[in-house]
């Protein structure tokens, strides 16, 4: 099986299991592909959709009972490492991030031990997993007795509610049973305020500010007022320039948070990986000038957009560092060190190579450059023995029963392949992505193939002064 990081579960999941139940579930799952949809009426097809939806709820309930049993077993054998270790194992089994694995372990414990009515409704397929998550989240600060009471009160109406309505109902009952705990929860939430970023489609990104409701609403109102004033021509220092209120509000918020004046260039470094062919039209003629670029940790960017970013930045704010790849251009093998303002080029190579945490399905930003084979066991600080990991996964791999080893070292142009072995002896493999991101392994476009259509003005026929400057740097 191949995942988003070409991560696969070793074939021992089903074939290596001696449990009859595992084999039965596997055979049932495989039998779903044999259902002949073409011979069914529309009524029966929709009935099948509804029944499969109920089946998903029942499967989630079974997963929760199994997960909680694993947690109890681990806490009895090694209570010190049980929490995060079980969460990471469950995340690998469910093919999701460790934080979601932790959440599932917590939800499983709450439903099995304190909310039997909700677990029963989930097992019968009357609700879906999101209902259970919302109920557990909204009752997290209650005592065991109060959580049982919430479970009892909502048992009769839960199947008729959507997951958002179920969460609101649980919040209302929780506030009635223990108002003080709700207040404490709001105070605790205020201490967790933060700013985060995540990629969005079409070369965009979401910048999220999580803060107290009053302050966030006030900041939003101020930004909107400024945007309406700019669009209405009431600001002498800034014009709308064809932008709407939403665009001006976004530009204003980003500029204020970065501490920039109107029109000032963003001084923070953004690493942009792209081929010399896509950047300047030089280099390997077998490659396409439309090969997308990549922003590490955020995803791909169309080549015309990446070129416009570089062109608009100006020569004074663009640094070029050459990356040396394998002959096929897939894997990073070395890196130019011409820019010396920052140290740790080896760490930068690991981040560029791995993109995100190298644990399968984690996808969290890289925080630690980790020794795959520990130094205490003779591991060396090298590109082949290094791996980019998030803080969570780097800590979990040191827990009892966890092992990570290099299956294939990134030498002679081959990708890095890591194998993770969990305390329950399941094995998972992950492969470092191509330098330009997943999807760039496709065959190269023929040199005589007509170029894809582009917007007018995206690629001027004559190179700009900045492009000539970059070409000279690359040729140095």
Short mmCIF file of C-alpha atoms in Angstrom, two decimals:
data_model
loop_
_atom_site.label_atom_id
_atom_site.label_comp_id
_atom_site.label_asym_id
_atom_site.label_seq_id
_atom_site.Cartn_x
_atom_site.Cartn_y
_atom_site.Cartn_z
CA UNK A 1 0.00 0.00 0.00
CA UNK A 2 1.26 3.46 -0.83
CA UNK A 3 0.41 6.57 1.16
CA UNK A 4 1.00 10.27 0.66
CA UNK A 5 4.66 9.81 1.64
CA UNK A 6 4.79 6.48 -0.15
CA UNK A 7 4.31 5.08 3.33
CA UNK A 8 3.15 1.52 3.51
CA UNK A 9 2.09 -0.94 6.14
CA UNK A 10 4.15 -4.09 6.03
CA UNK A 11 2.19 -7.06 4.71
CA UNK A 12 2.02 -8.51 8.20
CA UNK A 13 -1.13 -6.56 9.10
CA UNK A 14 -3.59 -9.20 7.95
CA UNK A 15 -1.51 -12.07 6.62
CA UNK A 16 0.66 -12.18 9.73
CA UNK A 17 -2.27 -12.06 12.15
CA UNK A 18 -3.58 -15.27 13.72
CA UNK A 19 -6.77 -13.57 14.95
CA UNK A 20 -9.92 -14.95 13.32
CA UNK A 21 -11.74 -11.62 13.71
CA UNK A 22 -9.07 -9.74 11.76
CA UNK A 23 -9.38 -12.18 8.88
CA UNK A 24 -13.17 -11.98 8.90
CA UNK A 25 -13.15 -8.20 8.75
CA UNK A 26 -10.54 -8.25 5.97
CA UNK A 27 -12.63 -10.66 3.89
CA UNK A 28 -15.77 -8.56 4.41
CA UNK A 29 -13.89 -5.41 3.36
CA UNK A 30 -12.68 -7.13 0.21
CA UNK A 31 -16.20 -8.38 -0.57
CA UNK A 32 -17.48 -4.79 -0.86
CA UNK A 33 -15.64 -4.47 -4.16
CA UNK A 34 -17.72 -7.37 -5.56
CA UNK A 35 -21.09 -5.64 -5.12
CA UNK A 36 -22.61 -5.10 -8.57
CA UNK A 37 -23.89 -1.53 -8.40
CA UNK A 38 -25.07 -1.59 -12.03
CA UNK A 39 -27.88 -4.10 -11.38
CA UNK A 40 -29.35 -2.11 -8.48
CA UNK A 41 -32.13 0.44 -8.61
CA UNK A 42 -31.54 4.00 -7.44
CA UNK A 43 -33.59 3.22 -4.35
CA UNK A 44 -31.33 0.29 -3.48
CA UNK A 45 -28.15 2.26 -4.27
CA UNK A 46 -29.12 4.99 -1.82
CA UNK A 47 -30.16 2.37 0.72
CA UNK A 48 -26.69 0.88 0.29
CA UNK A 49 -25.10 4.28 0.85
CA UNK A 50 -27.11 4.70 4.07
CA UNK A 51 -26.21 1.23 5.30
CA UNK A 52 -22.53 1.76 4.57
CA UNK A 53 -22.70 5.00 6.55
CA UNK A 54 -24.10 3.08 9.51
CA UNK A 55 -21.36 0.52 8.98
CA UNK A 56 -18.73 3.27 9.35
CA UNK A 57 -20.19 4.17 12.74
CA UNK A 58 -20.16 0.55 13.84
CA UNK A 59 -16.57 0.17 12.65
CA UNK A 60 -15.56 3.29 14.61
CA UNK A 61 -17.13 1.88 17.77
CA UNK A 62 -15.23 -1.38 17.30
CA UNK A 63 -12.02 0.57 16.74
CA UNK A 64 -12.62 2.46 19.97
CA UNK A 65 -13.15 -0.68 22.01
CA UNK A 66 -9.98 -2.21 20.57
CA UNK A 67 -8.01 1.01 21.11
CA UNK A 68 -9.04 1.32 24.73
CA UNK A 69 -8.14 -2.31 25.35
CA UNK A 70 -4.65 -1.62 23.98
CA UNK A 71 -4.35 1.42 26.24
CA UNK A 72 -5.34 -0.57 29.33
CA UNK A 73 -2.92 -3.34 28.42
CA UNK A 74 -0.01 -0.91 27.95
CA UNK A 75 -0.75 1.01 31.14
CA UNK A 76 -0.54 -2.25 33.07
CA UNK A 77 2.78 -3.27 31.48
CA UNK A 78 4.60 0.09 31.14
CA UNK A 79 2.53 2.99 32.51
CA UNK A 80 5.29 5.57 32.01
CA UNK A 81 5.34 5.41 28.21
CA UNK A 82 1.79 4.25 27.53
CA UNK A 83 0.08 7.55 26.69
CA UNK A 84 1.94 8.99 23.73
CA UNK A 85 3.22 5.63 22.52
CA UNK A 86 -0.28 4.19 22.13
CA UNK A 87 -1.45 7.39 20.44
CA UNK A 88 1.32 7.14 17.86
CA UNK A 89 0.63 3.45 17.22
CA UNK A 90 -3.08 4.10 16.74
CA UNK A 91 -2.25 6.97 14.39
CA UNK A 92 -0.15 4.67 12.21
CA UNK A 93 -2.88 2.01 12.20
CA UNK A 94 -5.52 4.61 11.23
CA UNK A 95 -3.19 6.34 8.75
CA UNK A 96 -3.44 9.76 10.38
CA UNK A 97 -1.30 12.22 12.34
CA UNK A 98 -0.12 11.49 15.91
CA UNK A 99 -2.24 14.32 17.31
CA UNK A 100 -5.35 12.72 15.82
CA UNK A 101 -4.18 9.38 17.20
CA UNK A 102 -3.99 10.92 20.68
CA UNK A 103 -7.46 12.34 20.26
CA UNK A 104 -8.86 8.98 19.23
CA UNK A 105 -7.30 7.30 22.28
CA UNK A 106 -8.89 9.93 24.54
CA UNK A 107 -12.29 9.63 22.86
CA UNK A 108 -12.13 5.84 23.08
CA UNK A 109 -11.37 5.97 26.80
CA UNK A 110 -14.18 8.40 27.52
CA UNK A 111 -16.79 6.43 25.57
CA UNK A 112 -15.82 3.01 26.92
CA UNK A 113 -15.51 4.09 30.55
CA UNK A 114 -17.94 6.98 30.91
CA UNK A 115 -20.34 7.30 27.96
CA UNK A 116 -21.83 3.87 27.20
CA UNK A 117 -25.01 5.28 25.62
CA UNK A 118 -23.02 7.25 23.04
CA UNK A 119 -20.82 4.22 22.35
CA UNK A 120 -23.92 2.09 21.87
CA UNK A 121 -25.45 4.56 19.43
CA UNK A 122 -22.19 4.63 17.50
CA UNK A 123 -22.04 0.82 17.44
CA UNK A 124 -25.58 0.66 16.07
CA UNK A 125 -24.66 3.13 13.33
CA UNK A 126 -27.11 5.75 14.58
CA UNK A 127 -24.37 8.40 14.79
CA UNK A 128 -20.93 8.85 13.25
CA UNK A 129 -17.53 9.25 14.83
CA UNK A 130 -17.69 13.04 14.70
CA UNK A 131 -20.69 13.00 17.07
CA UNK A 132 -18.63 11.11 19.63
CA UNK A 133 -15.66 13.46 19.24
CA UNK A 134 -17.86 16.53 19.81
CA UNK A 135 -19.54 15.07 22.89
CA UNK A 136 -16.22 14.12 24.47
CA UNK A 137 -14.72 17.53 23.67
CA UNK A 138 -17.64 19.50 25.11
CA UNK A 139 -17.64 17.45 28.34
CA UNK A 140 -13.87 17.28 28.81
CA UNK A 141 -13.83 19.32 32.04
CA UNK A 142 -16.73 17.52 33.73
CA UNK A 143 -16.42 14.95 36.45
CA UNK A 144 -17.07 11.32 35.65
CA UNK A 145 -20.52 11.51 37.22
CA UNK A 146 -21.52 14.62 35.27
CA UNK A 147 -20.26 13.16 32.00
CA UNK A 148 -22.35 10.05 32.60
CA UNK A 149 -25.36 12.31 33.17
CA UNK A 150 -24.76 14.16 29.88
CA UNK A 151 -24.53 10.79 28.15
CA UNK A 152 -27.82 9.68 29.71
CA UNK A 153 -29.70 12.90 28.89
CA UNK A 154 -28.70 12.99 25.23
CA UNK A 155 -29.15 9.28 24.52
CA UNK A 156 -32.71 9.66 23.22
CA UNK A 157 -32.13 12.64 20.94
CA UNK A 158 -28.59 12.01 19.70
CA UNK A 159 -29.56 10.03 16.56
CA UNK A 160 -31.72 12.97 15.40
CA UNK A 161 -28.94 15.57 15.72
CA UNK A 162 -26.09 16.53 13.43
CA UNK A 163 -22.65 16.52 15.01
CA UNK A 164 -22.62 20.30 15.49
CA UNK A 165 -26.03 20.26 17.16
CA UNK A 166 -24.89 17.36 19.34
CA UNK A 167 -21.90 19.41 20.47
CA UNK A 168 -24.11 22.39 21.30
CA UNK A 169 -26.48 20.16 23.26
CA UNK A 170 -23.62 18.66 25.24
CA UNK A 171 -22.25 22.15 25.95
CA UNK A 172 -25.63 23.30 27.27
CA UNK A 173 -26.04 20.32 29.61
CA UNK A 174 -22.43 20.68 30.78
CA UNK A 175 -23.00 24.35 31.65
CA UNK A 176 -26.09 23.39 33.64
CA UNK A 177 -24.38 20.60 35.57
CA UNK A 178 -21.10 22.36 36.34
CA UNK A 179 -20.90 26.03 35.36
CA UNK A 180 -17.62 26.47 37.24
CA UNK A 181 -15.85 23.88 35.10
CA UNK A 182 -17.02 25.64 31.93
CA UNK A 183 -15.57 28.91 33.22
CA UNK A 184 -12.27 27.19 34.05
CA UNK A 185 -12.23 25.70 30.58
CA UNK A 186 -12.63 29.13 28.98
CA UNK A 187 -9.78 30.47 31.11
CA UNK A 188 -7.58 27.55 30.10
CA UNK A 189 -8.47 28.05 26.43
CA UNK A 190 -7.32 31.68 26.62
CA UNK A 191 -3.85 30.49 27.64
CA UNK A 192 -3.66 28.34 24.50
CA UNK A 193 -4.03 31.28 22.10
CA UNK A 194 -1.73 30.98 19.09
CA UNK A 195 -1.15 31.76 15.43
CA UNK A 196 -0.92 28.95 12.86
CA UNK A 197 -0.61 28.55 9.10
CA UNK A 198 -1.73 25.82 6.73
CA UNK A 199 -1.75 25.58 2.93
CA UNK A 200 -4.85 26.32 0.86
CA UNK A 201 -5.63 25.53 -2.79
CA UNK A 202 -4.35 27.65 -5.70
CA UNK A 203 -1.16 28.94 -4.14
CA UNK A 204 -2.89 30.42 -1.10
CA UNK A 205 -2.61 29.75 2.64
CA UNK A 206 -4.68 30.21 5.78
CA UNK A 207 -3.19 32.30 8.60
CA UNK A 208 -5.28 31.56 11.68
CA UNK A 209 -5.28 33.54 14.91
CA UNK A 210 -6.85 31.67 17.83
CA UNK A 211 -7.60 34.09 20.64
CA UNK A 212 -10.29 35.27 23.06
CA UNK A 213 -13.57 36.01 21.30
CA UNK A 214 -13.73 39.67 22.33
CA UNK A 215 -10.22 40.55 21.11
CA UNK A 216 -10.53 38.60 17.86
CA UNK A 217 -13.90 40.14 16.98
CA UNK A 218 -12.50 43.60 17.78
CA UNK A 219 -9.45 43.07 15.57
CA UNK A 220 -11.64 41.80 12.74
CA UNK A 221 -13.90 44.84 13.00
CA UNK A 222 -10.89 47.18 12.89
CA UNK A 223 -9.43 45.50 9.80
CA UNK A 224 -12.81 45.58 8.06
CA UNK A 225 -13.27 49.27 8.88
CA UNK A 226 -9.83 50.07 7.44
CA UNK A 227 -10.59 48.03 4.31
CA UNK A 228 -13.90 49.80 3.72
CA UNK A 229 -12.17 53.16 4.15
CA UNK A 230 -9.49 52.23 1.58
CA UNK A 231 -12.03 51.00 -0.96
CA UNK A 232 -14.10 54.13 -0.36
CA UNK A 233 -11.11 56.37 -1.15
CA UNK A 234 -10.88 57.80 2.36
CA UNK A 235 -7.23 56.88 3.03
CA UNK A 236 -4.54 59.12 1.57
CA UNK A 237 -1.68 56.67 2.21
CA UNK A 238 -3.24 53.74 0.33
CA UNK A 239 -5.51 53.22 -2.64
CA UNK A 240 -7.75 50.30 -3.49
CA UNK A 241 -6.07 49.67 -6.89
CA UNK A 242 -9.00 47.56 -8.03
CA UNK A 243 -9.15 45.45 -4.89
CA UNK A 244 -12.34 44.61 -3.07
CA UNK A 245 -12.96 44.93 0.66
CA UNK A 246 -11.94 41.32 1.32
CA UNK A 247 -8.63 41.64 -0.53
CA UNK A 248 -7.78 44.94 1.15
CA UNK A 249 -8.64 43.47 4.56
CA UNK A 250 -6.33 40.50 3.96
CA UNK A 251 -3.51 42.74 2.71
CA UNK A 252 -3.94 45.06 5.69
CA UNK A 253 -3.90 42.26 8.25
CA UNK A 254 -0.79 40.62 6.76
CA UNK A 255 1.02 43.96 6.50
CA UNK A 256 0.23 44.95 10.08
CA UNK A 257 1.30 41.59 11.50
CA UNK A 258 4.56 41.74 9.56
CA UNK A 259 5.20 45.34 10.62
CA UNK A 260 5.50 46.60 7.04
CA UNK A 261 4.64 49.92 5.46
CA UNK A 262 2.36 49.92 2.37
CA UNK A 263 4.33 48.51 -0.58
CA UNK A 264 7.27 47.26 1.53
CA UNK A 265 8.71 43.85 0.58
CA UNK A 266 8.31 40.98 3.04
CA UNK A 267 11.78 40.48 4.62
CA UNK A 268 11.19 36.93 5.89
CA UNK A 269 12.87 34.21 3.85
CA UNK A 270 10.58 31.86 1.89
CA UNK A 271 12.41 28.89 0.41
CA UNK A 272 11.29 28.18 -3.13
CA UNK A 273 12.60 25.03 -4.84
CA UNK A 274 12.42 24.94 -8.63
CA UNK A 275 14.50 23.75 -11.55
CA UNK A 276 16.75 26.14 -13.47
CA UNK A 277 14.70 25.19 -16.53
CA UNK A 278 11.45 26.34 -14.91
CA UNK A 279 13.06 29.47 -13.46
CA UNK A 280 15.08 30.74 -16.42
CA UNK A 281 14.38 28.44 -19.36
CA UNK A 282 18.00 27.17 -19.29
CA UNK A 283 19.48 23.82 -18.30
CA UNK A 284 18.10 20.40 -19.21
CA UNK A 285 16.05 20.84 -22.38
CA UNK A 286 14.21 17.58 -21.71
CA UNK A 287 12.48 19.12 -18.72
CA UNK A 288 9.42 21.35 -19.01
CA UNK A 289 9.56 25.07 -18.29
CA UNK A 290 6.17 24.57 -16.63
CA UNK A 291 7.42 22.09 -14.01
CA UNK A 292 5.90 23.31 -10.71
CA UNK A 293 8.05 24.70 -7.91
CA UNK A 294 7.69 23.72 -4.25
CA UNK A 295 7.60 25.61 -0.96
CA UNK A 296 8.91 23.13 1.64
CA UNK A 297 6.17 22.02 3.98
CA UNK A 298 3.43 23.87 2.08
CA UNK A 299 3.13 22.26 -1.34
CA UNK A 300 3.56 22.97 -5.04
CA UNK A 301 3.30 26.29 -6.86
CA UNK A 302 2.74 26.65 -10.64
CA UNK A 303 5.93 27.69 -12.44
CA UNK A 304 4.50 30.97 -13.85
CA UNK A 305 3.41 31.99 -10.33
CA UNK A 306 6.83 31.10 -8.86
CA UNK A 307 8.57 33.10 -11.60
CA UNK A 308 6.36 36.09 -10.87
CA UNK A 309 7.23 35.86 -7.16
CA UNK A 310 10.93 35.98 -7.98
CA UNK A 311 10.50 38.70 -10.60
CA UNK A 312 8.41 40.93 -8.34
CA UNK A 313 10.80 40.59 -5.39
CA UNK A 314 13.66 42.44 -7.13
CA UNK A 315 17.38 41.51 -7.32
CA UNK A 316 18.23 42.93 -3.90
CA UNK A 317 15.88 40.56 -2.06
CA UNK A 318 16.50 37.30 -3.93
CA UNK A 319 19.16 34.79 -2.91
CA UNK A 320 19.98 31.81 -5.12
CA UNK A 321 21.38 28.58 -3.75
CA UNK A 322 22.13 25.73 -6.13
CA UNK A 323 20.80 22.28 -5.20
CA UNK A 324 22.57 19.27 -6.68
CA UNK A 325 20.32 16.35 -7.46
CA UNK A 326 20.63 12.79 -8.66
CA UNK A 327 20.90 12.34 -12.46
CA UNK A 328 17.15 11.88 -12.73
CA UNK A 329 16.50 15.02 -10.73
CA UNK A 330 14.46 13.20 -8.08
CA UNK A 331 16.61 13.34 -4.95
CA UNK A 332 18.75 15.97 -3.28
CA UNK A 333 22.39 14.90 -2.95
CA UNK A 334 24.25 18.14 -2.17
CA UNK A 335 23.72 21.83 -1.64
CA UNK A 336 25.53 25.02 -2.58
CA UNK A 337 26.87 26.99 0.38
CA UNK A 338 27.39 30.36 -1.28
CA UNK A 339 25.07 32.15 1.13
CA UNK A 340 26.66 32.25 4.59
CA UNK A 341 24.18 34.29 6.61
CA UNK A 342 22.74 31.13 8.18
CA UNK A 343 24.51 28.02 9.43
CA UNK A 344 23.38 24.43 9.48
CA UNK A 345 23.29 23.58 5.78
CA UNK A 346 23.01 19.90 6.62
CA UNK A 347 19.81 20.58 8.54
CA UNK A 348 18.48 22.61 5.62
CA UNK A 349 19.18 19.69 3.32
CA UNK A 350 17.16 17.39 5.58
CA UNK A 351 14.22 19.82 5.59
CA UNK A 352 14.37 20.22 1.81
CA UNK A 353 14.61 16.47 1.31
CA UNK A 354 11.90 15.31 3.75
CA UNK A 355 9.52 18.31 3.38
CA UNK A 356 7.45 17.30 6.44
CA UNK A 357 7.88 14.88 9.34
CA UNK A 358 9.20 11.57 8.01
CA UNK A 359 6.78 9.49 10.13
CA UNK A 360 4.11 7.99 7.85
CA UNK A 361 0.91 10.09 7.66
CA UNK A 362 2.13 12.66 10.20
CA UNK A 363 2.67 15.61 7.79
CA UNK A 364 3.56 17.97 10.68
CA UNK A 365 6.26 20.61 10.08
CA UNK A 366 9.84 19.50 10.73
CA UNK A 367 11.18 20.72 14.07
CA UNK A 368 14.07 18.37 14.82
CA UNK A 369 16.87 17.08 12.60
CA UNK A 370 17.07 13.63 14.12
CA UNK A 371 19.66 10.82 14.04
CA UNK A 372 17.80 7.79 12.72
CA UNK A 373 20.45 5.48 14.17
CA UNK A 374 21.14 7.11 17.56
CA UNK A 375 24.54 8.62 18.31
CA UNK A 376 24.69 6.63 21.54
CA UNK A 377 24.57 3.47 19.42
CA UNK A 378 27.27 4.63 17.01
CA UNK A 379 25.14 6.62 14.58
CA UNK A 380 26.90 9.32 12.61
CA UNK A 381 25.78 12.86 11.84
CA UNK A 382 25.32 12.48 8.11
CA UNK A 383 22.78 13.12 5.40
CA UNK A 384 22.04 9.41 5.13
CA UNK A 385 21.47 8.96 8.86
CA UNK A 386 19.46 12.14 9.30
CA UNK A 387 15.71 12.50 9.29
CA UNK A 388 13.38 15.44 9.67
CA UNK A 389 10.79 14.89 12.40
CA UNK A 390 8.26 16.83 14.39
CA UNK A 391 8.89 17.18 18.12
CA UNK A 392 6.21 14.63 18.97
CA UNK A 393 7.50 11.85 16.71
CA UNK A 394 11.11 12.48 17.66
CA UNK A 395 10.22 11.92 21.30
CA UNK A 396 7.97 8.91 20.75
CA UNK A 397 10.61 6.98 18.79
CA UNK A 398 12.76 6.96 21.93
CA UNK A 399 10.06 5.17 23.96
CA UNK A 400 10.36 1.48 24.80
CA UNK A 401 9.56 -0.84 21.91
CA UNK A 402 9.95 1.74 19.12
CA UNK A 403 12.65 1.30 16.48
CA UNK A 404 13.46 3.30 13.35
CA UNK A 405 16.07 2.18 10.85
CA UNK A 406 17.34 3.19 7.43
CA UNK A 407 16.26 0.61 4.86
CA UNK A 408 17.79 2.45 1.89
CA UNK A 409 20.28 5.25 2.31
CA UNK A 410 20.10 8.32 0.01
CA UNK A 411 23.35 7.59 -1.81
CA UNK A 412 23.99 7.57 -5.54
CA UNK A 413 20.72 9.33 -6.22
CA UNK A 414 18.36 6.95 -4.44
CA UNK A 415 15.57 8.12 -2.11
CA UNK A 416 15.78 7.59 1.64
CA UNK A 417 13.58 4.76 2.91
CA UNK A 418 12.89 4.48 6.65
CA UNK A 419 11.20 1.64 8.50
CA UNK A 420 9.35 2.28 11.76
CA UNK A 421 8.65 -0.67 14.05
CA UNK A 422 6.06 -0.13 16.80
CA UNK A 423 5.91 -1.86 20.21
CA UNK A 424 3.20 -4.14 18.82
CA UNK A 425 5.63 -5.25 16.07
CA UNK A 426 3.82 -3.58 13.17
CA UNK A 427 6.16 -2.24 10.51
CA UNK A 428 5.64 0.90 8.43
CA UNK A 429 7.86 2.30 5.70
CA UNK A 430 8.17 5.85 4.41
CA UNK A 431 10.06 7.16 1.38
CA UNK A 432 11.43 10.67 1.08
CA UNK A 433 9.49 12.62 -1.57
CA UNK A 434 10.99 13.86 -4.84
CA UNK A 435 12.75 17.21 -4.47
CA UNK A 436 9.91 18.98 -6.31
CA UNK A 437 7.19 17.09 -4.41
CA UNK A 438 4.94 14.08 -4.99
CA UNK A 439 3.63 13.97 -8.53
CA UNK A 440 6.88 15.21 -10.08
CA UNK A 441 8.02 11.66 -10.89
CA UNK A 442 5.93 11.59 -14.07
CA UNK A 443 7.72 11.19 -17.42
CA UNK A 444 9.31 14.35 -18.74
CA UNK A 445 7.50 16.29 -21.41
CA UNK A 446 8.91 15.98 -24.90
CA UNK A 447 10.91 19.00 -26.01
CA UNK A 448 8.79 19.41 -29.13
CA UNK A 449 5.49 19.21 -27.25
CA UNK A 450 3.42 22.40 -27.41
CA UNK A 451 3.58 24.33 -24.15
CA UNK A 452 0.43 24.48 -22.00
CA UNK A 453 -1.60 27.67 -22.35
CA UNK A 454 -0.65 30.40 -19.89
CA UNK A 455 -2.12 33.74 -19.00
CA UNK A 456 -1.08 36.64 -21.10
CA UNK A 457 1.98 38.34 -19.70
CA UNK A 458 3.01 35.47 -17.42
CA UNK A 459 6.25 34.83 -19.36
CA UNK A 460 7.64 37.83 -21.26
CA UNK A 461 9.55 36.97 -24.44
CA UNK A 462 12.68 38.81 -23.29
CA UNK A 463 14.35 38.19 -19.91
CA UNK A 464 14.03 40.89 -17.30
CA UNK A 465 17.11 42.41 -15.57
CA UNK A 466 16.42 40.20 -12.56
CA UNK A 467 16.31 37.08 -14.72
CA UNK A 468 19.62 38.03 -16.33
CA UNK A 469 21.04 38.59 -12.85
CA UNK A 470 19.87 35.14 -11.68
CA UNK A 471 21.17 33.45 -14.82
CA UNK A 472 24.58 34.97 -14.21
CA UNK A 473 24.56 33.71 -10.62
CA UNK A 474 23.61 30.20 -11.68
CA UNK A 475 26.31 30.16 -14.31
CA UNK A 476 29.00 31.32 -11.87
#
